[in-house]
Short mmCIF file of C-alpha atoms and ligand atoms in Angstrom, two decimals:
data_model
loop_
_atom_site.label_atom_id
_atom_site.label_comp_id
_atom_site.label_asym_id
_atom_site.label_seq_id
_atom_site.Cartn_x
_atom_site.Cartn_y
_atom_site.Cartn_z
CA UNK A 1 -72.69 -5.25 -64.73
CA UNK A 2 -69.80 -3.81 -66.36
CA UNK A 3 -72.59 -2.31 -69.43
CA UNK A 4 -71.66 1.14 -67.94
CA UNK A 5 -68.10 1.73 -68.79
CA UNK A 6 -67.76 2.36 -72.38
CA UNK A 7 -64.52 4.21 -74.58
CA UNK A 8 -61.97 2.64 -72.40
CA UNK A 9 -58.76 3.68 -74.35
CA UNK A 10 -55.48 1.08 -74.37
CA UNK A 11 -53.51 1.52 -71.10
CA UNK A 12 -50.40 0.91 -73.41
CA UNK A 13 -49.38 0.28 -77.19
CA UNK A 14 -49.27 -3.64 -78.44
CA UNK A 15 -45.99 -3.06 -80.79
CA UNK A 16 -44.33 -5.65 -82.91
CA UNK A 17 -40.88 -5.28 -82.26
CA UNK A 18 -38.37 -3.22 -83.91
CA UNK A 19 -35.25 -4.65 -86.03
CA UNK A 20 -32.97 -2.75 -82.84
CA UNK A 21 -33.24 -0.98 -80.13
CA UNK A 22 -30.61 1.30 -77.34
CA UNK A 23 -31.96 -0.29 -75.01
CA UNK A 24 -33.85 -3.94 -74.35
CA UNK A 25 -35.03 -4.73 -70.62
CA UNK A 26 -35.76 -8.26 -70.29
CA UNK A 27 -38.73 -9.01 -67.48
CA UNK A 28 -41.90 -6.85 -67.28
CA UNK A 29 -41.90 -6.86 -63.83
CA UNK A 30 -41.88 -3.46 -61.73
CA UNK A 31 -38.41 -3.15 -61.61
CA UNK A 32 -38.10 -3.74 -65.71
CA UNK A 33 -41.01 -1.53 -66.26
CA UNK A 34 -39.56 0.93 -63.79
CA UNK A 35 -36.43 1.00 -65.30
CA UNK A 36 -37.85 1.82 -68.90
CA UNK A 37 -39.82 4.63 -67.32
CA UNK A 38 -36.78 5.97 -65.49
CA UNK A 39 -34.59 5.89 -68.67
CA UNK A 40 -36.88 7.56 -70.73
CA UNK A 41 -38.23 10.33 -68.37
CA UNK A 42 -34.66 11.26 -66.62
CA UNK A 43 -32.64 10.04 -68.88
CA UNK A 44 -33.97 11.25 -72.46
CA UNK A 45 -33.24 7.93 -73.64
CA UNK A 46 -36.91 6.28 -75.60
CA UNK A 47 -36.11 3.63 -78.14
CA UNK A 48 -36.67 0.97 -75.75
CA UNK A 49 -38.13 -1.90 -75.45
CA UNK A 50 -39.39 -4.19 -72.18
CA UNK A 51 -39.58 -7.85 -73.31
CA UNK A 52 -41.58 -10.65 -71.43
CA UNK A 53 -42.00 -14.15 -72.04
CA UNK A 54 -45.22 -13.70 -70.48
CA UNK A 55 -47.78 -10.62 -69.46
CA UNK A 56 -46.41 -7.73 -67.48
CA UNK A 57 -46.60 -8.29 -63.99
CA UNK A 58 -47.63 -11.14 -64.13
CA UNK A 59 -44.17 -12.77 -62.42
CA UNK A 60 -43.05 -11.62 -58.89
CA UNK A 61 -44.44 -8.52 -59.16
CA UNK A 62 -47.95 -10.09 -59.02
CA UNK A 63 -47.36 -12.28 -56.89
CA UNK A 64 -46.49 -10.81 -53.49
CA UNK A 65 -47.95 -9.69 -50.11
CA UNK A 66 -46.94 -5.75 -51.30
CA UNK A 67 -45.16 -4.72 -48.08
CA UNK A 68 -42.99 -1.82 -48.17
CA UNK A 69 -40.78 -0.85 -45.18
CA UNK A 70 -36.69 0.43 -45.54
CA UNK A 71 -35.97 -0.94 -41.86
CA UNK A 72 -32.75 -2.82 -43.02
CA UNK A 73 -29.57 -2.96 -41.16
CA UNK A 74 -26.96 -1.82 -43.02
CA UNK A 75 -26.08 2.17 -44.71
CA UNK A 76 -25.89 1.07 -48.10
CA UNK A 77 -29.39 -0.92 -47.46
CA UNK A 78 -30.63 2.21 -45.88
CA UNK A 79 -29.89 4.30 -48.76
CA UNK A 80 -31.54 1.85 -52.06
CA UNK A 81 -34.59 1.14 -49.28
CA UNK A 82 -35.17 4.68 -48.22
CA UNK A 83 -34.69 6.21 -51.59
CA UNK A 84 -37.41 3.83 -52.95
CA UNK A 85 -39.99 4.75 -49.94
CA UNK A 86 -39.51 8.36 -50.90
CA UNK A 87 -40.18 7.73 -54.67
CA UNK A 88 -43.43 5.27 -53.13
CA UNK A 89 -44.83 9.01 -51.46
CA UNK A 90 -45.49 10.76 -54.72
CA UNK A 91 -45.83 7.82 -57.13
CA UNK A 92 -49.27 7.88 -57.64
CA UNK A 93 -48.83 11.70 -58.86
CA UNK A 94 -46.11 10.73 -60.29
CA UNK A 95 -47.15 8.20 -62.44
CA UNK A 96 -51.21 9.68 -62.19
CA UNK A 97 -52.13 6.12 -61.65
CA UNK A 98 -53.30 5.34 -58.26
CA UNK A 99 -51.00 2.76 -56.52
CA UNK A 100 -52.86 2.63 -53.54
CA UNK A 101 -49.50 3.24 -51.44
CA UNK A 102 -51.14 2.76 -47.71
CA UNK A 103 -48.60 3.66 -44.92
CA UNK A 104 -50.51 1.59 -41.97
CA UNK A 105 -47.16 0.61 -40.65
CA UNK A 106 -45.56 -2.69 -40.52
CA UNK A 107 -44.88 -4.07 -37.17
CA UNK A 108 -42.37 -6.79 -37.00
CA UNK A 109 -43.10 -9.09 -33.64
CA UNK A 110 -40.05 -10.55 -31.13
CA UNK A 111 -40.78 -13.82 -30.04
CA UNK A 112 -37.55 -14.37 -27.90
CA UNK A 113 -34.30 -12.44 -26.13
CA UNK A 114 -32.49 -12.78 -29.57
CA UNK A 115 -35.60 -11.26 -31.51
CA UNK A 116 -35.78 -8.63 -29.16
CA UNK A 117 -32.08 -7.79 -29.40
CA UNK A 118 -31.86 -8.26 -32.75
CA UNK A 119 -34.87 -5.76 -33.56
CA UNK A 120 -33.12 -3.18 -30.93
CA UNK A 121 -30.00 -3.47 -32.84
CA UNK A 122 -31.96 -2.66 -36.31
CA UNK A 123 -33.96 0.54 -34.50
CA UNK A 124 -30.66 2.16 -33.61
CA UNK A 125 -29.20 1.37 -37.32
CA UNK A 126 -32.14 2.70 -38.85
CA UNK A 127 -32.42 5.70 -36.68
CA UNK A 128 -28.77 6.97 -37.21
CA UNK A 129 -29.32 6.44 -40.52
CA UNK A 130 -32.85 8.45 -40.52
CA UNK A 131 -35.34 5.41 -41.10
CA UNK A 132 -37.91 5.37 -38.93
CA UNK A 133 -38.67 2.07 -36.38
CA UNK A 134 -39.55 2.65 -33.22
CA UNK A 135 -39.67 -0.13 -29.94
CA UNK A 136 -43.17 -1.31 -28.81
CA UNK A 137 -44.12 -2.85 -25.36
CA UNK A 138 -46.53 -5.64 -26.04
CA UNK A 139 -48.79 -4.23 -24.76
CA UNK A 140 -48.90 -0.96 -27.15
CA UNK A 141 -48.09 -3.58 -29.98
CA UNK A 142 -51.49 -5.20 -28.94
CA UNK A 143 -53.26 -1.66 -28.99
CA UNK A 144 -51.60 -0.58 -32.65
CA UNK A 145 -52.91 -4.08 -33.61
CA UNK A 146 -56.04 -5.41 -31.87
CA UNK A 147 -56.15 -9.21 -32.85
CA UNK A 148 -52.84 -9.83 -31.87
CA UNK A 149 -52.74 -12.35 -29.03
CA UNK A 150 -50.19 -10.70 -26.64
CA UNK A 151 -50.79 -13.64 -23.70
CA UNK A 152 -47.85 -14.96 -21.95
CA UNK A 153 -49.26 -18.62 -22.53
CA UNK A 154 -49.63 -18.23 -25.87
CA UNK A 155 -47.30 -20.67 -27.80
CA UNK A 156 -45.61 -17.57 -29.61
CA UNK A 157 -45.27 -15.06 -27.19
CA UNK A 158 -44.80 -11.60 -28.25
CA UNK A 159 -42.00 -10.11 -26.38
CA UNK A 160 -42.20 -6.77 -27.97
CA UNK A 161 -41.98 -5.62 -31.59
CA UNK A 162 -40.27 -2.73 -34.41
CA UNK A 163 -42.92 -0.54 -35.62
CA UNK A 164 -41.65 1.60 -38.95
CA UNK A 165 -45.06 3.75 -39.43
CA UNK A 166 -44.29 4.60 -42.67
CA UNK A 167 -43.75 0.79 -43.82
CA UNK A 168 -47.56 -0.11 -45.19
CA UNK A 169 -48.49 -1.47 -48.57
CA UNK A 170 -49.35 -0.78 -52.25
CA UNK A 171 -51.26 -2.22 -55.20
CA UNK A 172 -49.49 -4.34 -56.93
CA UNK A 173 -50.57 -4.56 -59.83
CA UNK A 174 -51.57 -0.72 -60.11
CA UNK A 175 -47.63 -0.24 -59.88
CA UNK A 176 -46.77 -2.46 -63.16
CA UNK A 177 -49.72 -1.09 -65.23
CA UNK A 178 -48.67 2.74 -63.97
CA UNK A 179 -45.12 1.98 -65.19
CA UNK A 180 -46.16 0.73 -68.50
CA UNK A 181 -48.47 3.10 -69.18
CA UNK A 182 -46.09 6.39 -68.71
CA UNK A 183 -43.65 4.28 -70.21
CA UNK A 184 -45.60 3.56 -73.18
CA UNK A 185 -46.65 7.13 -73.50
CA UNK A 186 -42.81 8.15 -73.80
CA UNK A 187 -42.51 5.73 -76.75
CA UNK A 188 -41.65 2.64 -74.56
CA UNK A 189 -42.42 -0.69 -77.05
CA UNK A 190 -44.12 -3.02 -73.93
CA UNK A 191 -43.79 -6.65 -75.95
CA UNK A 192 -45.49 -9.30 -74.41
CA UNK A 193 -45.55 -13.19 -74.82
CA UNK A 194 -42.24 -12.80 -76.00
CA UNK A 195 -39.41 -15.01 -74.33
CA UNK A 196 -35.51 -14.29 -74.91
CA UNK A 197 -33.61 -17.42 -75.49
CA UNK A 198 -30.41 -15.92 -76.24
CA UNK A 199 -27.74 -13.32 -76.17
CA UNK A 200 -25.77 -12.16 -79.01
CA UNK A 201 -22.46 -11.02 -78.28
CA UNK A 202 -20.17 -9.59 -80.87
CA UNK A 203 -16.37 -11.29 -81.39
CA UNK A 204 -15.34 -8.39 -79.42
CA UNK A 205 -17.49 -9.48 -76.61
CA UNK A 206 -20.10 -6.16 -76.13
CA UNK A 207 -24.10 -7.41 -76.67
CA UNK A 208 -25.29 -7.08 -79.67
CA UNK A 209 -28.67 -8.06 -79.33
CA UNK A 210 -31.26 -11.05 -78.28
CA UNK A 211 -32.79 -14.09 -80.10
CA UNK A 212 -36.73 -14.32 -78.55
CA UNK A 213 -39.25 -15.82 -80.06
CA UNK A 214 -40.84 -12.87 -81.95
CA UNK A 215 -36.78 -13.13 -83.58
CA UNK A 216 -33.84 -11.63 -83.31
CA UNK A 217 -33.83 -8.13 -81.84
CA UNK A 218 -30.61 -5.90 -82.06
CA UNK A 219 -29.48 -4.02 -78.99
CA UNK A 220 -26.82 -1.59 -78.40
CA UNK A 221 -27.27 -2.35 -74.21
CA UNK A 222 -29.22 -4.64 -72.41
CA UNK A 223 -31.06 -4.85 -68.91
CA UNK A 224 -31.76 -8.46 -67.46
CA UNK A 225 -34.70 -7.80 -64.44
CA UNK A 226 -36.00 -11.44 -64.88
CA UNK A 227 -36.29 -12.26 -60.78
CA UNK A 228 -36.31 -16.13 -60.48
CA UNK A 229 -35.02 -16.46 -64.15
CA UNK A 230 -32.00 -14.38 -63.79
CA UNK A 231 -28.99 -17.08 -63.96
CA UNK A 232 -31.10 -18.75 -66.42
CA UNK A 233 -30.55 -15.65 -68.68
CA UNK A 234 -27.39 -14.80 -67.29
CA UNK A 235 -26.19 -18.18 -68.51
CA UNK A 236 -26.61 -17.04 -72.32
CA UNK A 237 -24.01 -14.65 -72.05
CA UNK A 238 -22.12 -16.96 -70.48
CA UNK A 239 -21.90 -15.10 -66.77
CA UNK A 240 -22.73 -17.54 -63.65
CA UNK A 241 -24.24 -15.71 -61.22
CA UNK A 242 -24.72 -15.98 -56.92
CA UNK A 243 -28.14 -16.58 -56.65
CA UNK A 244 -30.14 -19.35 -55.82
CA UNK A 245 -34.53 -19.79 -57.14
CA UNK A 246 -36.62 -20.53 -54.41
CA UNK A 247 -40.63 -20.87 -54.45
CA UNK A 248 -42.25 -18.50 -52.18
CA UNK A 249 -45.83 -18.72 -51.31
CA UNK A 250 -48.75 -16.55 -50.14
CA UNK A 251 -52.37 -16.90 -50.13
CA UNK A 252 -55.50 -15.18 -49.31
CA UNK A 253 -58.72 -15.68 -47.20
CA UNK A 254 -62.36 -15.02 -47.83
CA UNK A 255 -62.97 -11.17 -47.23
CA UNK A 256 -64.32 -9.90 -44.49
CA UNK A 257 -64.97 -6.19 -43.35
CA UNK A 258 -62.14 -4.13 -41.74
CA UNK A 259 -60.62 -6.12 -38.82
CA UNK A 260 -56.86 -5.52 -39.15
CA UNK A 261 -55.44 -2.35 -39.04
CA UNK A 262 -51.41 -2.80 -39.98
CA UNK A 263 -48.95 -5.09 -41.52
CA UNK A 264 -47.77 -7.55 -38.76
CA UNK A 265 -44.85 -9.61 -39.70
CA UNK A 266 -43.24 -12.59 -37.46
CA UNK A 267 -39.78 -14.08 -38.77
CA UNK A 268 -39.84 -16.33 -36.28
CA UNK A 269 -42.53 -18.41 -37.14
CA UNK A 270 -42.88 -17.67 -40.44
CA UNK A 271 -45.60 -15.67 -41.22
CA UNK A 272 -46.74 -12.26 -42.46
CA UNK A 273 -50.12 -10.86 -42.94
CA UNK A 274 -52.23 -7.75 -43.63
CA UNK A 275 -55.73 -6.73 -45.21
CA UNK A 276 -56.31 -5.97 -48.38
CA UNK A 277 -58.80 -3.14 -49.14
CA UNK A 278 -60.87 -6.69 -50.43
CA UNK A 279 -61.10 -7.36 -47.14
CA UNK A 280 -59.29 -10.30 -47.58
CA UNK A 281 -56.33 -11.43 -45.32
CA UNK A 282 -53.40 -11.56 -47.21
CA UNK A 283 -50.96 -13.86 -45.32
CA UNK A 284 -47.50 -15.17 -46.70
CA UNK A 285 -44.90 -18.08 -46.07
CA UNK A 286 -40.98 -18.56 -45.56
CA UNK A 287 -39.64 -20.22 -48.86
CA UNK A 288 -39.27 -23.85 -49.83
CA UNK A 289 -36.14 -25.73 -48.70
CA UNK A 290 -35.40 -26.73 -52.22
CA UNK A 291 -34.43 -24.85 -55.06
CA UNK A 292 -37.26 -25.07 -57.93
CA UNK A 293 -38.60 -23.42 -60.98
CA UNK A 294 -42.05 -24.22 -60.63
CA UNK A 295 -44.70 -21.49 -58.94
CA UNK A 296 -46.01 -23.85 -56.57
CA UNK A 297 -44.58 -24.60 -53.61
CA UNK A 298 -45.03 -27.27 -51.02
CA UNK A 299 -48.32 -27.72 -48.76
CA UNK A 300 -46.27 -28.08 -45.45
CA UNK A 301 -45.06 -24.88 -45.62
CA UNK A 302 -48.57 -23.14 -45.74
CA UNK A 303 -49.96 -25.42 -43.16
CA UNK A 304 -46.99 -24.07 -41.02
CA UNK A 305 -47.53 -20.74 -41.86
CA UNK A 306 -51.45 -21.17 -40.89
CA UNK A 307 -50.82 -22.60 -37.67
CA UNK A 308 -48.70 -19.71 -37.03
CA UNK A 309 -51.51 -17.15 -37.84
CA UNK A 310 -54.14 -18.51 -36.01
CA UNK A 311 -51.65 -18.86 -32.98
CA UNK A 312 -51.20 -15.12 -33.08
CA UNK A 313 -54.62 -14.46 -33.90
CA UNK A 314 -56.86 -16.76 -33.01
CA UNK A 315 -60.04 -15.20 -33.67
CA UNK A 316 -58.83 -15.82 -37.24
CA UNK A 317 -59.48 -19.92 -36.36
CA UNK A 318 -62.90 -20.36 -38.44
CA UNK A 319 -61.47 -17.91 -41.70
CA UNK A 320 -61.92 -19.96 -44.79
CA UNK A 321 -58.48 -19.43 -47.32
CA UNK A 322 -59.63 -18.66 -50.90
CA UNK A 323 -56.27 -18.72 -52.69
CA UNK A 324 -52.84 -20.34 -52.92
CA UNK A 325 -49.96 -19.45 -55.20
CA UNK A 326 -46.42 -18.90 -56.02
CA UNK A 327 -43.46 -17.08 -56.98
CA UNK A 328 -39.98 -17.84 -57.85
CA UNK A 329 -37.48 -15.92 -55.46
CA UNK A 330 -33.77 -15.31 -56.66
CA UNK A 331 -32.01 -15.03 -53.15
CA UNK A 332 -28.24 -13.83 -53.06
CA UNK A 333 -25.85 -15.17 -50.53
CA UNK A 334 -25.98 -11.81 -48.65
CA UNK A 335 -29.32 -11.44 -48.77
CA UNK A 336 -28.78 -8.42 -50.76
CA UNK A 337 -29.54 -7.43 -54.24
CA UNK A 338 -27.26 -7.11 -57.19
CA UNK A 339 -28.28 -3.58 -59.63
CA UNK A 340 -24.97 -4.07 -61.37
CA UNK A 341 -22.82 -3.72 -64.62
CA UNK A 342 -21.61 -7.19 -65.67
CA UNK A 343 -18.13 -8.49 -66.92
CA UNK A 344 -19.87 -8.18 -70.54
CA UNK A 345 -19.59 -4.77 -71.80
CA UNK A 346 -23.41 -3.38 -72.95
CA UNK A 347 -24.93 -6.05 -70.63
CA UNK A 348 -26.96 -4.66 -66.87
CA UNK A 349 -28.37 -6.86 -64.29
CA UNK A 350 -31.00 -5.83 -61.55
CA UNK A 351 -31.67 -8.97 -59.28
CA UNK A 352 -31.06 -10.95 -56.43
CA UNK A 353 -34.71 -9.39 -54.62
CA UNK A 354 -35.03 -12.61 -53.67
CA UNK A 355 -38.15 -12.44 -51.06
CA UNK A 356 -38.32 -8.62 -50.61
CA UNK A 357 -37.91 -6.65 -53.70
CA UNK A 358 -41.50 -5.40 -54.19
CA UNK A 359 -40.88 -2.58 -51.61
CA UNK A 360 -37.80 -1.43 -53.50
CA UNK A 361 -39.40 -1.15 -56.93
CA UNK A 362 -39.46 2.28 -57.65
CA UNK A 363 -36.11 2.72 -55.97
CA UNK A 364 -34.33 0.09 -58.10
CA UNK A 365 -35.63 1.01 -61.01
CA UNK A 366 -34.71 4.79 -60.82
CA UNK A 367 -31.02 3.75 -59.83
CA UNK A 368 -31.09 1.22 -62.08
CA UNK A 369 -31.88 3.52 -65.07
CA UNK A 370 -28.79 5.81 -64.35
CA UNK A 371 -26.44 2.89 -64.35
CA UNK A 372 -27.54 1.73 -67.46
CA UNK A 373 -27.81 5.56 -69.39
CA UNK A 374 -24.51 6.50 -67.29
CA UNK A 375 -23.02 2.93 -67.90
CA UNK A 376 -21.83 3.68 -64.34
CA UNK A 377 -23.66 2.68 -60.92
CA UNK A 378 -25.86 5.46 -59.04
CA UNK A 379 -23.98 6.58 -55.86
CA UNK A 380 -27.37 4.48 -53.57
CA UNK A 381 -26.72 0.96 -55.67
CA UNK A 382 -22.52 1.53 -55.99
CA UNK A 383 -22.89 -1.44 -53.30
CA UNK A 384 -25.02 -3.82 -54.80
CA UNK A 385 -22.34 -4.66 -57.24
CA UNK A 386 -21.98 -8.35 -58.99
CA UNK A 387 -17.83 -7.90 -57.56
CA UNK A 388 -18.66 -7.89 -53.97
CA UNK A 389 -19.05 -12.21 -54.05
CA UNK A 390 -15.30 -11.69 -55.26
CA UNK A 391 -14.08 -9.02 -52.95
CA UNK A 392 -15.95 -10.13 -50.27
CA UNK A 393 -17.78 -6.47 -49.27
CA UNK A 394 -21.01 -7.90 -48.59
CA UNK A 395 -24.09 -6.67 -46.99
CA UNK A 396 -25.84 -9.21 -44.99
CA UNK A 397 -29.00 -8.30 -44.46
CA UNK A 398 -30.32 -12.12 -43.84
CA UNK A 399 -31.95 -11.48 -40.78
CA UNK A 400 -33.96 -7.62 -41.97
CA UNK A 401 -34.89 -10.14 -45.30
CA UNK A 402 -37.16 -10.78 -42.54
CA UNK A 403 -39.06 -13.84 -43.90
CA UNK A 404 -37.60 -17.44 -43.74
CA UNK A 405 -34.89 -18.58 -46.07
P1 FAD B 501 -40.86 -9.99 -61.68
O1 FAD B 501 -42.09 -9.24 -61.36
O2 FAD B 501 -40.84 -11.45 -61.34
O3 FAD B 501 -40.56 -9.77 -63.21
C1 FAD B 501 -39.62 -10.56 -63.92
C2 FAD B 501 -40.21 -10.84 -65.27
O4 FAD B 501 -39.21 -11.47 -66.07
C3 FAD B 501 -41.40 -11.79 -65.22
O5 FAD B 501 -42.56 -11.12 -65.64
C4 FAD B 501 -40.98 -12.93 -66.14
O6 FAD B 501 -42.04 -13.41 -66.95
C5 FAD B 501 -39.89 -12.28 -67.00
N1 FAD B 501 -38.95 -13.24 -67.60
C6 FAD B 501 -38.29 -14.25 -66.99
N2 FAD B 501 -37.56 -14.94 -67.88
C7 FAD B 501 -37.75 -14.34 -69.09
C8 FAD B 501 -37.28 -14.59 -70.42
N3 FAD B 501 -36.45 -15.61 -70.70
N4 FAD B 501 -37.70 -13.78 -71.41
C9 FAD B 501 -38.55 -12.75 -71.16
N5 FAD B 501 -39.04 -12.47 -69.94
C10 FAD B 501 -38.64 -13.26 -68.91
N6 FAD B 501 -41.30 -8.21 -51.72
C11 FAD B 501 -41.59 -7.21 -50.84
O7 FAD B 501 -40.89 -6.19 -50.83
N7 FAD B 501 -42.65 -7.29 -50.00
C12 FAD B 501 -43.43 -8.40 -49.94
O8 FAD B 501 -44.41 -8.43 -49.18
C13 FAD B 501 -43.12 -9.48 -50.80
N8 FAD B 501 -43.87 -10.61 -50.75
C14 FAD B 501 -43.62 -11.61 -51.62
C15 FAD B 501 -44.47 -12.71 -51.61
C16 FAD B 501 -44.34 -13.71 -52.57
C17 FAD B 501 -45.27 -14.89 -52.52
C18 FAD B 501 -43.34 -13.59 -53.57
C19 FAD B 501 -43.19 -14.64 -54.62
C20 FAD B 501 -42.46 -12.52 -53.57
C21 FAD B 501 -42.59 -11.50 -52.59
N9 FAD B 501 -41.78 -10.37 -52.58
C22 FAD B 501 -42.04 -9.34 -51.71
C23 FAD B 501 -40.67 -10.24 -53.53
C24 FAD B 501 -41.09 -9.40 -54.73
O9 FAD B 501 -42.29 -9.90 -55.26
C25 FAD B 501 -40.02 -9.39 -55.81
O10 FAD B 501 -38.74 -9.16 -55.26
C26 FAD B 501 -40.28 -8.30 -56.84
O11 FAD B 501 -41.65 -8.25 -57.17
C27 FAD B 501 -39.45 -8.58 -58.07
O12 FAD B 501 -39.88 -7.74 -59.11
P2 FAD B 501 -39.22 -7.86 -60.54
O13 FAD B 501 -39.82 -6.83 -61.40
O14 FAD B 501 -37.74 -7.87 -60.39
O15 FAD B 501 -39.57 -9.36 -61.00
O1 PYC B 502 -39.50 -8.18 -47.56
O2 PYC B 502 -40.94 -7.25 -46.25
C1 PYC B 502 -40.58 -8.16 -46.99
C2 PYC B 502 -41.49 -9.28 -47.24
C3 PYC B 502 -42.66 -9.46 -46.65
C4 PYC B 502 -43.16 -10.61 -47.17
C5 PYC B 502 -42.31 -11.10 -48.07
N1 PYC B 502 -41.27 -10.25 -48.10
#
C-alpha cells in the first residue's frame, strides 16, 4: 500500500498558457524538455513554454529500450554523441533527479566477415576520435555476457563483437520528469494535452506564433522536437522536410531476478536486449517496412526479433513476454539527425533521431538550446544542418544506427 507516502508536492506547474512567449518548443519529449532546461539555465532565457498534444514523455521518449553508447562512425557524430554521454555522467546531480544512468556496457555482436570488419572499422574511428569500443574474442564476449550462445553451430554465430563500456542505459522516464521539473522550477510553462495545428508566419515571413488547441499562442521563436510528427509540423510553415515515420517496436518479458549483465545488441538479426532493474528483459525490433503513423507495428517483425533472441540465448526459450508497443521513428536519409535553423526566420528544428535519439538527449538538447538563444548552430551540431540534403555533406551513419531500417 501506497497509505505511507503523504505531502507529495507537484513535480511541475499545470499553467494555462500565456497570450506570447520568446520561446515555444513543440514536443515534450527529452529533447523538447531538454532544450527548455538548457535555454533557461545557460542561456538566461525563461518565458518559455513546452507544448504537447499529449503528456510529457509520453512519445518516443517513453517508448524506447534506453541505450546510450557514442560508438558512431563519423567526427561530427563523435562530437553530438560524446558530448551527450558526458552530460549523461553528472545528470542525475545535475538535474537532482535520479536517472538511473547504468554504464554496464553495450556490446554489439558480428555475425559475419562484413560485421566483423565493419565493427573494426568503427573501433579505430571511435578511438582516434577518443570514444571508447574495444574488440572482443567470442569467447571474452561470452564471459562479459554469460547467456550468450557463442557455439559455432548456432544459427547466428558470434564471430566477435564492439564493447563501448561506458555505453549502458538510463530511466527513461526519470529523464523527461527531471527535465520538466528543473525546467518548471526556472519558470518553464510545461502545457500538456495541447496539440499545435498551425504556424503563424508574419507577411514578412519570421514566426509569429502557433494556433493549438488551448488557442493561439504568440511566439517571437519557435522549436519543433516532435520525433515522428516532425514533417507533419514542418508542413505548416510550409518547409518539406527529409525524413521518413517509421513504427519501431519493443517489448518486455515477465521479470525475473538478475540474469543479464550488459546491453547486447545484434544488427544483423535484428534484435537488442538488456535488463531492466524490473528484472524484466527489455528486447527491441528493426522498424516496419512501411511508413505509418500509428504506434503499433506489425506482428512479423516481433516474431522475428524473438526468434532471434532465443537463438542467441536460448535459455531465454520458456520466458513469457508481458508487453508490446510502439513508437513512431523519423529516420533521415543519412541516418543522421537534423538540430538546425530552418529557411523560416524565428523557426528551429531538432529531429531526424529516427531509431537512436534517446542516447543523445541531453546532448541535443544542450546544443540545441544555443542555436536557438544564439540563432546560430553550436560548433558539435554545425553538421546536422537541414542544407546538407542540398549540398550533399552528409553523414552516413546507417550502419552505427545499428538497428534495422
Ligand atoms: P518524443 O519523445 O517522441 O517527443 C516528441 C513529442 O512531440 C511527443 O511527446 C509528441 O506527443 C509531441 N508532438 C507531436 N506532434 C505534436 C503536435 N502537433 N503538437 C504538440 N505536440 C506534438 N534511442 C536510443 O538512443 N536508444 C534506444 O535504445 C532506443 N530505442 C528505441 C526503441 C523504440 C521502440 C523506439 C520507438 C525508439 C527508440 N529510440 C532509441 C529512439 C528514441 O526513443 C528517440 O529518438 C527519442 O526518444 C526522441 O526523443 P524526442 O524528445 O525527440 O521525441
Ligand atoms: O540507437 O542504440 C540505439 C538503439 C538501440 C535500440 C534502438 N536504438
Amino acid at each position: 500500500s501506497l497509505r505511507g507516502h503523504k505531502g507529495w508536492g507537484q513535480q511541475w506547474r499545470h499553467p494555462e498558457p500565456k497570450k506570447e512567449y520568446d520561446v515555444i518548443i513543440v514536443g515534450a519529449g527529452g529533447h523538447g524538455l531538454g532544450t527548455a532546461y538548457y535555454l533557461a539555465k545557460e542561456h538566461g532565457i525563461t518565458n518559455i513554454a513546452v507544448l504537447d498534444k499529449g503528456w510529457l514523455g509520453g512519445g518516443n521518449t517513453g517508448r524506447n529500450t534506453t541505450i546510450i553508447r557514442s560508438n558512431y562512425l563519423y567526427d561530427e557524430s563523435a562530437g553530438l554523441y560524446n558530448h551527450s554521454v558526458k552530460l549523461w555522467e553528472t545528470l542525475s546531480q545535475e538535474l537532482n533527479y535520479n536517472v538511473m544512468f547504468s554504464q554496464r556496457g553495450v556490446m554489439m555482436l558480428a555475425h559475419s566477415v562484413h560485421d566483423v570488419q565493419s565493427a573494426q572499422r568503427h573501433i579505430h574511428a571511435n578511438r582516434l576520435n577518443g570514444v571508447d569500443n574495444e574488440w572482443l574474442t567470442p569467447q571474452q564476449a561470452k564471459e562479459y555476457c554469460p547467456p550468450l550462445d557463442i557455439s559455432k553451430t548456432a544459427r547466428y554465430p558470434v564471430m566477435g563483437a564492439a564493447l563501448q563500456r561506458r555505453g549502458g542505459v538510463a530511466r527513461h522516464d526519470a529523464v523527461a520528469w527531471g527535465f520538466a521539473r528543473k525546467a518548471s522550477d526556472m519558470g518553464v510553462d510545461i502545457i500538456q494535452n495541447c496539440e499545435v495545428t498551425g504556424i503563424n508566419r508574419a507577411p514578412s515571413g519570421e514566426v509569429t506564433g502557433l494556433e493549438t488547441t488551448k488557442g493561439t499562442i504568440g511566439a517571437k521563436k519557435v522549436g519543433v522536437v516532435a520525433a515522428g510528427h516532425t514533417s507533419v509540423l514542418m508542413e505548416m510553415a510550409g518547409v518539406r522536410m527529409p525524413l521518413e515515420s517509421y513504427p519501431l517496436q519493443a517489448l518486455v518479458s515477465e521479470p525475473v531476478k538478475p540474469v543479464f549483465p550488459c546491453v547486447v545488441m545484434s544488427n544483423a538479426v535484428h534484435a537488442y536486449i538488456s535488463q531492466s532493474d524490473k528484472g524484466e528483459l527489455v528486447i527491441g525490433a528493426g522498424t516496419d517496412s512501411y511508413l505509418s503513423y500509428s504506434q503499433t507495428g506489425s506482428m512479423h517483425i516481433l516474431q522475428h526479433t524473438l526468434d532471434a533472441i532465443c537463438e542467441l540465448y536460448p535459455m531465454f526459450r520458456r520466458m513469457r513476454m508481458l508487453r508490446t508497443w510502439g513508437g513512431i521513428v523519423d529516420v533521415t536519409p543519412d541516418r543522421s539527425p537534423i538540430l538546425s535553423k530552418t529557411p523560416v526566420k524565428g523557426l528551429y528544428v531538432n529531429c531526424g533521431w529516427g531509431t537512436g535519439g534517446f542516447k543523445a538527449t541531453p546532448g541535443s538538447a544542450n546544443v540545441f538550446a544555443h542555436t536557438i538563444a544564439k540563432d546560430e548552430p553550436h560548433k558539435i551540431n554545425a553538421g546536422f544542418n537541414l542544407d546538407r540534403f542540398r549540398t550533399g555533406r552528409l553523414i552516413d551513419e546507417a550502419a552505427a544506427a545499428a538497428v534495422a531500417h
